[in-house]
Tab-separated table of C-alpha atoms in Angstrom:
chain	number	residue	atom	x	y	z
A	487	UNK	CA	-13.953	57.364	-98.409
A	488	UNK	CA	-10.870	59.273	-99.575
A	489	UNK	CA	-13.039	61.775	-101.443
A	490	UNK	CA	-15.086	62.432	-98.307
A	491	UNK	CA	-11.916	62.998	-96.286
A	492	UNK	CA	-10.564	65.416	-98.893
A	493	UNK	CA	-13.893	67.265	-98.999
A	494	UNK	CA	-13.890	67.529	-95.200
A	495	UNK	CA	-10.327	68.896	-95.181
A	496	UNK	CA	-11.202	71.453	-97.872
A	497	UNK	CA	-14.282	72.477	-95.895
A	498	UNK	CA	-12.261	73.018	-92.729
A	499	UNK	CA	-9.450	74.867	-94.500
A	500	UNK	CA	-11.346	77.084	-96.950
A	501	UNK	CA	-14.957	76.617	-95.866
A	502	UNK	CA	-15.167	79.754	-93.735
A	503	UNK	CA	-13.988	82.220	-96.389
A	504	UNK	CA	-16.003	80.468	-99.102
A	505	UNK	CA	-19.147	80.594	-96.987
A	506	UNK	CA	-18.567	84.277	-96.244
A	507	UNK	CA	-18.234	84.936	-99.967
A	508	UNK	CA	-21.446	82.991	-100.547
A	509	UNK	CA	-23.171	84.998	-97.795
A	510	UNK	CA	-22.130	88.287	-99.408
A	511	UNK	CA	-23.478	87.173	-102.781
A	512	UNK	CA	-26.767	86.110	-101.167
A	513	UNK	CA	-27.024	89.489	-99.434
A	514	UNK	CA	-26.258	91.211	-102.731
A	515	UNK	CA	-29.305	89.616	-104.372
A	516	UNK	CA	-31.498	90.137	-101.313
A	517	UNK	CA	-31.737	86.612	-99.898
A	518	UNK	CA	-31.191	87.397	-96.230
A	519	UNK	CA	-32.138	83.986	-94.833
A	520	UNK	CA	-29.568	82.002	-96.804
A	521	UNK	CA	-26.963	84.677	-96.131
A	522	UNK	CA	-27.456	84.475	-92.365
A	523	UNK	CA	-27.268	80.669	-92.382
A	524	UNK	CA	-24.041	80.769	-94.433
A	525	UNK	CA	-22.630	83.434	-92.122
A	526	UNK	CA	-23.400	81.339	-89.026
A	527	UNK	CA	-21.780	78.257	-90.549
A	528	UNK	CA	-18.705	80.322	-91.459
A	529	UNK	CA	-18.451	81.455	-87.835
A	530	UNK	CA	-18.815	77.865	-86.606
A	531	UNK	CA	-16.054	76.671	-88.940
A	532	UNK	CA	-13.827	79.529	-87.784
A	533	UNK	CA	-14.445	78.635	-84.140
A	534	UNK	CA	-13.714	74.954	-84.821
A	535	UNK	CA	-10.405	75.900	-86.459
A	536	UNK	CA	-9.516	78.180	-83.544
A	537	UNK	CA	-10.341	75.433	-81.047
A	538	UNK	CA	-8.168	72.941	-82.952
A	539	UNK	CA	-5.305	75.438	-82.935
A	540	UNK	CA	-5.743	76.000	-79.211
A	541	UNK	CA	-5.693	72.237	-78.576
A	542	UNK	CA	-2.514	71.930	-80.640
A	543	UNK	CA	-0.842	74.673	-78.621
A	544	UNK	CA	-1.912	73.081	-75.340
A	545	UNK	CA	-0.600	69.705	-76.485
A	546	UNK	CA	2.793	70.861	-77.773
A	547	UNK	CA	3.462	74.579	-77.481
A	548	UNK	CA	2.714	74.805	-73.783
A	549	UNK	CA	5.233	72.072	-72.942
A	550	UNK	CA	7.941	73.855	-74.906
A	551	UNK	CA	7.052	77.148	-73.244
A	552	UNK	CA	7.277	75.542	-69.781
A	553	UNK	CA	10.673	74.014	-70.632
A	554	UNK	CA	11.895	77.435	-71.748
A	555	UNK	CA	10.686	79.004	-68.483
A	556	UNK	CA	12.481	76.333	-66.457
A	557	UNK	CA	15.698	76.959	-68.406
A	558	UNK	CA	15.383	80.706	-67.849
A	559	UNK	CA	14.865	80.256	-64.095
A	560	UNK	CA	17.735	77.762	-63.854
A	561	UNK	CA	20.126	80.393	-65.236
A	562	UNK	CA	19.425	82.806	-62.371
């Protein structure tokens, strides 16, 4: 179970760049199908990471930003 969790974390953190590297090597040897699949998965991983970052900002960063705006308006 721990190994699967570590593998999942590695995939989310470095999966996109590793898949792009794999896609380039597949293109280099002329295997277009595998390259396109790897490229699409790299894009999906990148979008998942961006969505997670956006959720994090909405959960925490937005509240801090709103507090800062209230403080700024209270000063005037």
